[in-house]
C-alpha cells in the first residue's frame, strides 16, 4: 500500500486496536527509505500460518484502552482483545498474534487492580505474559503488559522506570527480542498517558518520554508509542468551520460519517512538519482512520454517543517506528464501540 502522509491520523481514543505485521523483507513505502536498497527483498507468498514458516512475518497486536476510572469488565475484553487474534494480510481469516501488547490508563484503584494482568492473560488463553516486559504502576494508574504466543521464543526482555510529571500522567517502556523460524525481531513498546494542553506542551511531553527511554530504543527496534496522547480535534483548522460551535460541528460531521474531514481537524497530524521533527516523531507512522472519534462518549450506551463536555476527538493513538532493517505493514486498524464502560 501507499505510505500515509506523515504522521497520518492515528488510532481511536478510549478503545483502540491496531494489528501490525512486521516483516524484515516487505517494503511498503517511503517510511522505509532509510533501509539500504540491497536489503529490501520482496517477501515470497506463503500461505502457512505455522510459526515455523520461514518467511512468515511476526504479527503484533497493540491495544490501548483508557478505562476512565471504571472497572475493567471481563465481558468486554473480547471487544478489543479478540482472544489475541489479528487480521491476516489479504483478509481471508484471523490468525493468532505472536505478540500482544496492551497499555491501560486510568485503571480504577480497587482490590482488582493487582489482578488486571491475570484477567487479561486468562482471556489470551494461547499467550503468556513476558514478566520482564510487564509493568503496573499504582500511582500512575496504568499498565503496560506484553504477552507472547506460547511457541514464540523471547529473550532480552527488559523495562524502564515509570516516569510522571508535568503533562505526563504516566509513561513506561518495555523491550524484548522475539524469534520465529530463523529470524529475530527487536520490539519496544512505550505506553503513554498525557494531560491535554497547548500543542507545544504536548509535543514537549512526548519529547521528554522518548528521550527518557532512548536506551531501550535501539535503531534496529520496531517501536510502538501508544496510549492516551490527548491531542484534540480543532475546527479552527478549517476556515469554513472555525466560527461555528465546535461540539455541534464535529458531531454533525460524525453523523455524516465524514472521517476524512474529521481527520483533517486532528491536532497531532495538522501541525507543521517542523513540530513533528522537534518532538521526535519524524520517524513514526500511523495508519489511516476508517472510523469515528471515540472520545468523549457517554458511558453505558452502545455505539458512539458523544458527551457535551468535550469536542469528540481521536485522543488515544497508536504510532509505530520501523526498525533500521525491519518494515511494518498495518493489516487492520479498528476501534471497539462495544466497550461501553469507558468514555
Coordinates of C-alpha atoms in Angstrom, one line a residue:
X1 CA 0.0 0.0 0.0
X2 CA 1.0 3.6 -0.4
X3 CA 2.7 5.3 2.5
X4 CA 0.4 7.6 4.6
X5 CA 1.0 11.3 4.9
X6 CA 3.4 11.9 7.8
X7 CA 2.5 11.2 10.5
X8 CA -1.1 10.5 9.3
X9 CA -4.2 10.2 11.5
X10 CA -3.7 7.8 14.3
X11 CA -5.7 5.4 16.5
X12 CA -9.0 5.8 18.2
X13 CA -9.5 7.1 21.7
X14 CA -10.5 5.0 24.7
X15 CA -10.7 1.7 22.8
X16 CA -8.0 1.4 20.1
X17 CA -6.8 -1.7 18.5
X18 CA -4.1 -1.9 15.8
X19 CA -2.8 -5.1 14.3
X20 CA 0.7 -4.9 12.7
X21 CA 2.5 -7.4 10.6
X22 CA 6.2 -6.9 11.0
X23 CA 8.4 -8.3 8.2
X24 CA 12.1 -7.7 7.6
X25 CA 11.7 -8.2 3.9
X26 CA 8.5 -6.5 2.9
X27 CA 8.9 -2.9 1.7
X28 CA 5.7 -0.9 1.9
X29 CA 6.6 2.7 1.1
X30 CA 8.6 5.8 1.7
X31 CA 8.9 5.3 5.5
X32 CA 11.4 2.6 4.7
X33 CA 13.7 4.9 2.7
X34 CA 16.3 4.5 5.4
X35 CA 16.7 0.8 4.6
X36 CA 19.6 0.1 2.2
X37 CA 18.2 -0.9 -1.2
X38 CA 20.1 -4.1 -1.2
X39 CA 18.3 -5.3 2.0
X40 CA 14.8 -4.8 0.6
X41 CA 13.9 -8.3 -0.7
X42 CA 10.3 -9.0 -1.6
X43 CA 8.5 -11.5 0.7
X44 CA 7.6 -14.7 -1.1
X45 CA 3.9 -15.6 -0.9
X46 CA 3.4 -18.4 1.6
X47 CA 0.1 -19.5 3.0
X48 CA 1.3 -21.4 6.0
X49 CA 0.3 -19.9 9.4
X50 CA 2.6 -22.1 11.5
X51 CA 5.2 -20.2 13.4
X52 CA 7.9 -22.4 11.8
X53 CA 7.1 -21.0 8.3
X54 CA 10.4 -19.4 7.2
X55 CA 9.0 -16.4 5.5
X56 CA 6.0 -15.6 7.8
X57 CA 6.1 -12.2 9.3
X58 CA 6.0 -11.5 13.0
X59 CA 2.4 -10.5 13.9
X60 CA 1.9 -7.9 16.7
X61 CA -1.4 -6.8 18.2
X62 CA -1.1 -3.4 20.0
X63 CA -4.1 -2.3 22.1
X64 CA -4.7 0.9 24.1
X65 CA -7.7 1.5 26.5
X66 CA -8.3 4.3 28.8
X67 CA -10.6 2.7 31.4
X68 CA -12.0 6.0 32.6
X69 CA -11.7 5.0 36.2
X70 CA -14.2 2.2 35.6
X71 CA -13.6 -1.4 36.5
X72 CA -12.3 -3.5 33.6
X73 CA -15.1 -5.9 32.6
X74 CA -14.2 -9.4 31.6
X75 CA -17.2 -9.5 29.3
X76 CA -15.8 -6.5 27.3
X77 CA -12.3 -8.0 26.8
X78 CA -13.3 -9.7 23.6
X79 CA -14.4 -6.4 22.0
X80 CA -10.8 -5.1 21.9
X81 CA -8.6 -8.1 22.5
X82 CA -10.4 -10.7 20.4
X83 CA -8.5 -13.5 22.1
X84 CA -5.3 -12.2 20.7
X85 CA -6.2 -12.7 17.1
X86 CA -5.4 -10.3 14.3
X87 CA -6.4 -9.9 10.7
X88 CA -4.3 -11.8 8.2
X89 CA -2.8 -10.0 5.2
X90 CA -5.3 -10.5 2.4
X91 CA -8.2 -10.6 4.8
X92 CA -9.0 -14.3 4.4
X93 CA -9.2 -15.1 8.1
X94 CA -7.9 -14.0 11.5
X95 CA -4.8 -15.6 13.0
X96 CA -3.1 -15.6 16.3
X97 CA -0.8 -12.7 17.0
X98 CA 2.7 -13.6 18.0
X99 CA 3.0 -10.7 20.4
X100 CA 0.2 -8.8 22.2
X101 CA 0.9 -5.5 23.9
X102 CA -1.7 -3.8 26.0
X103 CA -1.5 -0.4 27.7
X104 CA -4.2 0.7 30.1
X105 CA -4.7 4.1 31.6
X106 CA -6.9 5.4 34.4
X107 CA -7.4 1.9 35.8
X108 CA -9.7 2.0 38.8
X109 CA -7.9 1.6 42.1
X110 CA -9.6 -1.3 43.8
X111 CA -9.0 -4.8 45.1
X112 CA -9.0 -5.9 41.4
X113 CA -6.1 -3.6 40.4
X114 CA -3.4 -6.3 41.2
X115 CA -5.4 -8.8 39.2
X116 CA -5.8 -6.9 35.9
X117 CA -2.9 -8.7 34.2
X118 CA -4.3 -12.1 35.3
X119 CA -7.7 -11.2 33.9
X120 CA -6.2 -10.3 30.5
X121 CA -4.0 -13.3 30.5
X122 CA -7.0 -15.6 31.1
X123 CA -8.6 -14.1 28.1
X124 CA -5.5 -14.6 26.0
X125 CA -5.5 -18.3 26.6
X126 CA -3.0 -19.1 23.9
X127 CA -0.5 -16.5 25.1
X128 CA 1.5 -16.0 28.2
X129 CA 3.0 -12.9 29.9
X130 CA 6.6 -11.9 29.4
X131 CA 7.3 -11.0 33.0
X132 CA 10.2 -8.6 32.5
X133 CA 8.1 -6.7 29.9
X134 CA 5.1 -6.1 32.2
X135 CA 4.7 -3.0 34.3
X136 CA 1.9 -2.0 36.7
X137 CA 2.1 1.4 38.4
X138 CA -0.4 2.2 41.2
X139 CA 0.3 6.0 41.4
X140 CA 0.0 6.5 37.6
X141 CA -2.9 4.0 37.5
X142 CA -1.6 2.4 34.3
X143 CA -0.4 -0.9 32.9
X144 CA 1.9 -2.0 30.1
X145 CA 1.5 -5.7 29.5
X146 CA 3.3 -7.8 26.9
X147 CA 2.3 -11.3 26.0
X148 CA 3.9 -13.9 23.7
X149 CA 2.3 -16.7 21.8
X150 CA 3.5 -19.8 23.6
X151 CA 5.6 -21.1 20.7
X152 CA 7.4 -17.8 20.1
X153 CA 10.8 -17.6 21.7
X154 CA 11.5 -14.4 23.6
X155 CA 14.8 -13.1 25.0
X156 CA 16.4 -10.0 26.5
X157 CA 13.2 -8.7 27.9
X158 CA 13.6 -5.6 30.0
X159 CA 11.7 -2.4 31.0
X160 CA 12.5 1.1 32.2
X161 CA 11.2 3.1 35.2
X162 CA 7.8 4.7 35.0
X163 CA 8.0 8.5 34.5
X164 CA 5.5 11.1 35.6
X165 CA 5.3 14.9 36.0
X166 CA 4.0 17.9 34.1
X167 CA 1.7 16.8 31.3
X168 CA 2.9 13.2 31.7
X169 CA 0.4 11.3 33.9
X170 CA 2.4 8.2 33.3
X171 CA 4.8 6.7 30.7
X172 CA 6.5 3.3 30.7
X173 CA 8.6 1.3 28.2
X174 CA 9.4 -2.4 27.7
X175 CA 11.6 -4.0 25.1
X176 CA 12.2 -7.6 24.0
X177 CA 13.6 -9.8 21.2
X178 CA 11.3 -12.3 19.5
X179 CA 12.3 -15.1 17.2
X180 CA 10.3 -17.1 14.7
X181 CA 12.0 -19.6 12.4
X182 CA 15.4 -18.2 11.7
X183 CA 14.7 -14.5 12.2
X184 CA 14.7 -12.4 15.3
X185 CA 13.0 -9.0 15.8
X186 CA 13.7 -6.4 18.4
X187 CA 10.5 -4.7 19.7
X188 CA 9.9 -1.8 22.1
X189 CA 6.6 -0.6 23.5
X190 CA 6.0 2.8 25.1
X191 CA 2.7 3.2 27.0
X192 CA 1.7 6.8 27.5
X193 CA -0.9 8.9 29.3
X194 CA -0.7 12.6 28.8
X195 CA -2.8 15.5 30.1
X196 CA -4.4 17.7 27.4
X197 CA -2.7 21.1 27.0
X198 CA -1.4 23.5 24.4
X199 CA 0.0 21.8 21.3
X200 CA 3.6 22.8 22.1
X201 CA 3.4 21.4 25.6
X202 CA 2.0 18.1 24.4
X203 CA 4.9 17.9 21.9
X204 CA 7.4 18.7 24.7
X205 CA 5.9 15.9 26.8
X206 CA 6.3 13.4 24.0
X207 CA 9.9 14.5 23.5
X208 CA 10.6 14.0 27.2
X209 CA 9.2 10.5 27.1
X210 CA 11.2 9.5 24.0
X211 CA 14.4 10.9 25.5
X212 CA 13.8 9.2 28.8
X213 CA 13.6 5.7 27.1
X214 CA 16.3 6.3 24.5
X215 CA 18.5 3.5 25.9
X216 CA 15.7 1.0 25.1
X217 CA 15.0 2.3 21.6
X218 CA 17.9 0.9 19.5
X219 CA 17.9 1.7 15.8
X220 CA 17.0 -1.9 14.9
X221 CA 14.0 -2.0 17.2
X222 CA 10.4 -1.5 15.9
X223 CA 8.9 0.9 18.4
X224 CA 5.2 1.3 19.3
X225 CA 4.3 4.5 21.1
X226 CA 0.6 4.1 22.1
X227 CA -1.8 5.3 24.7
X228 CA -3.9 8.4 25.6
X229 CA -1.8 11.1 24.0
X230 CA -4.7 13.6 24.3
X231 CA -4.3 15.5 21.1
X232 CA -7.7 17.0 20.2
X233 CA -9.8 17.9 17.1
X234 CA -9.8 21.7 16.4
X235 CA -12.4 23.2 14.0
X236 CA -10.1 26.2 13.6
X237 CA -8.1 24.2 11.0
X238 CA -11.0 24.6 8.6
X239 CA -11.9 28.2 7.6
X240 CA -15.4 27.2 6.9
X241 CA -15.9 25.8 10.4
X242 CA -13.8 28.0 12.6
X243 CA -16.6 30.3 13.7
X244 CA -19.2 27.5 14.3
X245 CA -19.9 25.8 17.6
X246 CA -17.1 23.2 17.8
X247 CA -19.0 20.4 19.5
X248 CA -22.1 20.7 17.3
X249 CA -20.0 20.9 14.2
X250 CA -17.9 17.9 14.9
X251 CA -20.9 15.8 16.0
X252 CA -22.6 16.8 12.7
X253 CA -19.5 15.5 10.8
X254 CA -19.7 12.2 12.8
X255 CA -23.4 11.9 11.9
X256 CA -22.4 12.4 8.2
X257 CA -19.5 9.9 8.8
X258 CA -17.1 12.4 7.3
X259 CA -14.0 10.7 8.5
X260 CA -11.6 12.4 6.1
X261 CA -12.8 15.9 7.2
X262 CA -12.6 14.8 10.9
X263 CA -9.0 13.5 10.4
X264 CA -8.2 16.9 8.7
X265 CA -9.0 18.6 12.0
X266 CA -6.7 16.5 14.2
X267 CA -4.3 18.4 16.3
X268 CA -1.5 15.9 16.0
X269 CA -1.4 15.5 12.3
X270 CA -2.2 19.0 11.2
X271 CA 0.7 20.6 12.9
X272 CA 3.7 21.7 10.8
X273 CA 6.4 19.2 10.0
X274 CA 8.9 21.2 11.9
X275 CA 6.9 20.5 15.1
X276 CA 6.8 16.8 14.3
X277 CA 10.5 16.7 13.8
X278 CA 11.1 18.7 17.0
X279 CA 9.1 16.3 19.3
X280 CA 10.9 13.2 17.9
X281 CA 8.0 11.8 15.9
X282 CA 9.5 12.3 12.4
X283 CA 10.3 8.5 12.1
X284 CA 6.8 7.4 13.4
X285 CA 3.9 6.5 11.3
X286 CA 0.2 5.7 12.0
X287 CA -2.5 4.0 9.8
X288 CA -5.3 6.0 8.2
X289 CA -8.6 6.3 10.0
X290 CA -11.6 4.4 8.9
X291 CA -13.8 5.1 12.0
X292 CA -15.3 8.0 14.0
X293 CA -13.8 9.6 17.1
X294 CA -14.3 7.6 20.2
X295 CA -13.8 10.3 22.8
X296 CA -15.7 11.6 24.7
X297 CA -18.6 9.1 24.7
X298 CA -21.4 8.6 27.2
X299 CA -20.7 5.6 29.4
X300 CA -23.0 2.7 29.3
X301 CA -24.5 3.5 26.0
X302 CA -23.9 1.2 23.0
X303 CA -22.3 2.8 19.9
X304 CA -20.8 6.3 19.9
X305 CA -23.0 8.9 21.6
X306 CA -20.9 11.9 22.5
X307 CA -20.7 13.7 25.8
X308 CA -21.2 17.5 25.5
X309 CA -18.3 18.1 27.9
X310 CA -15.7 17.6 25.2
X311 CA -15.4 18.0 21.5
X312 CA -15.2 14.5 20.0
X313 CA -11.5 13.6 19.3
X314 CA -9.0 10.9 18.4
X315 CA -7.1 11.3 21.7
X316 CA -5.7 7.8 22.0
X317 CA -3.1 6.9 19.4
X318 CA -1.0 4.0 18.1
X319 CA 2.2 5.2 16.4
X320 CA 4.9 2.9 15.2
X321 CA 8.5 3.4 14.1
X322 CA 10.0 0.8 11.7
X323 CA 13.4 -0.7 12.6
X324 CA 16.5 0.0 10.6
X325 CA 16.1 -3.3 8.8
X326 CA 12.5 -4.1 9.6
X327 CA 9.5 -2.9 7.7
X328 CA 6.0 -2.6 9.2
X329 CA 2.7 -3.3 7.4
X330 CA -0.6 -2.4 9.1
X331 CA -3.2 -5.0 8.2
X332 CA -6.1 -3.8 10.5
X333 CA -6.8 -0.6 12.5
X334 CA -10.1 -0.7 14.4
X335 CA -12.0 0.8 17.3
X336 CA -14.2 -1.1 19.7
X337 CA -17.5 0.8 20.2
X338 CA -18.9 -2.3 22.1
X339 CA -16.7 -1.2 25.1
X340 CA -19.2 1.0 26.9
X341 CA -17.7 1.0 30.4
X342 CA -15.1 3.7 29.2
X343 CA -15.8 7.1 27.8

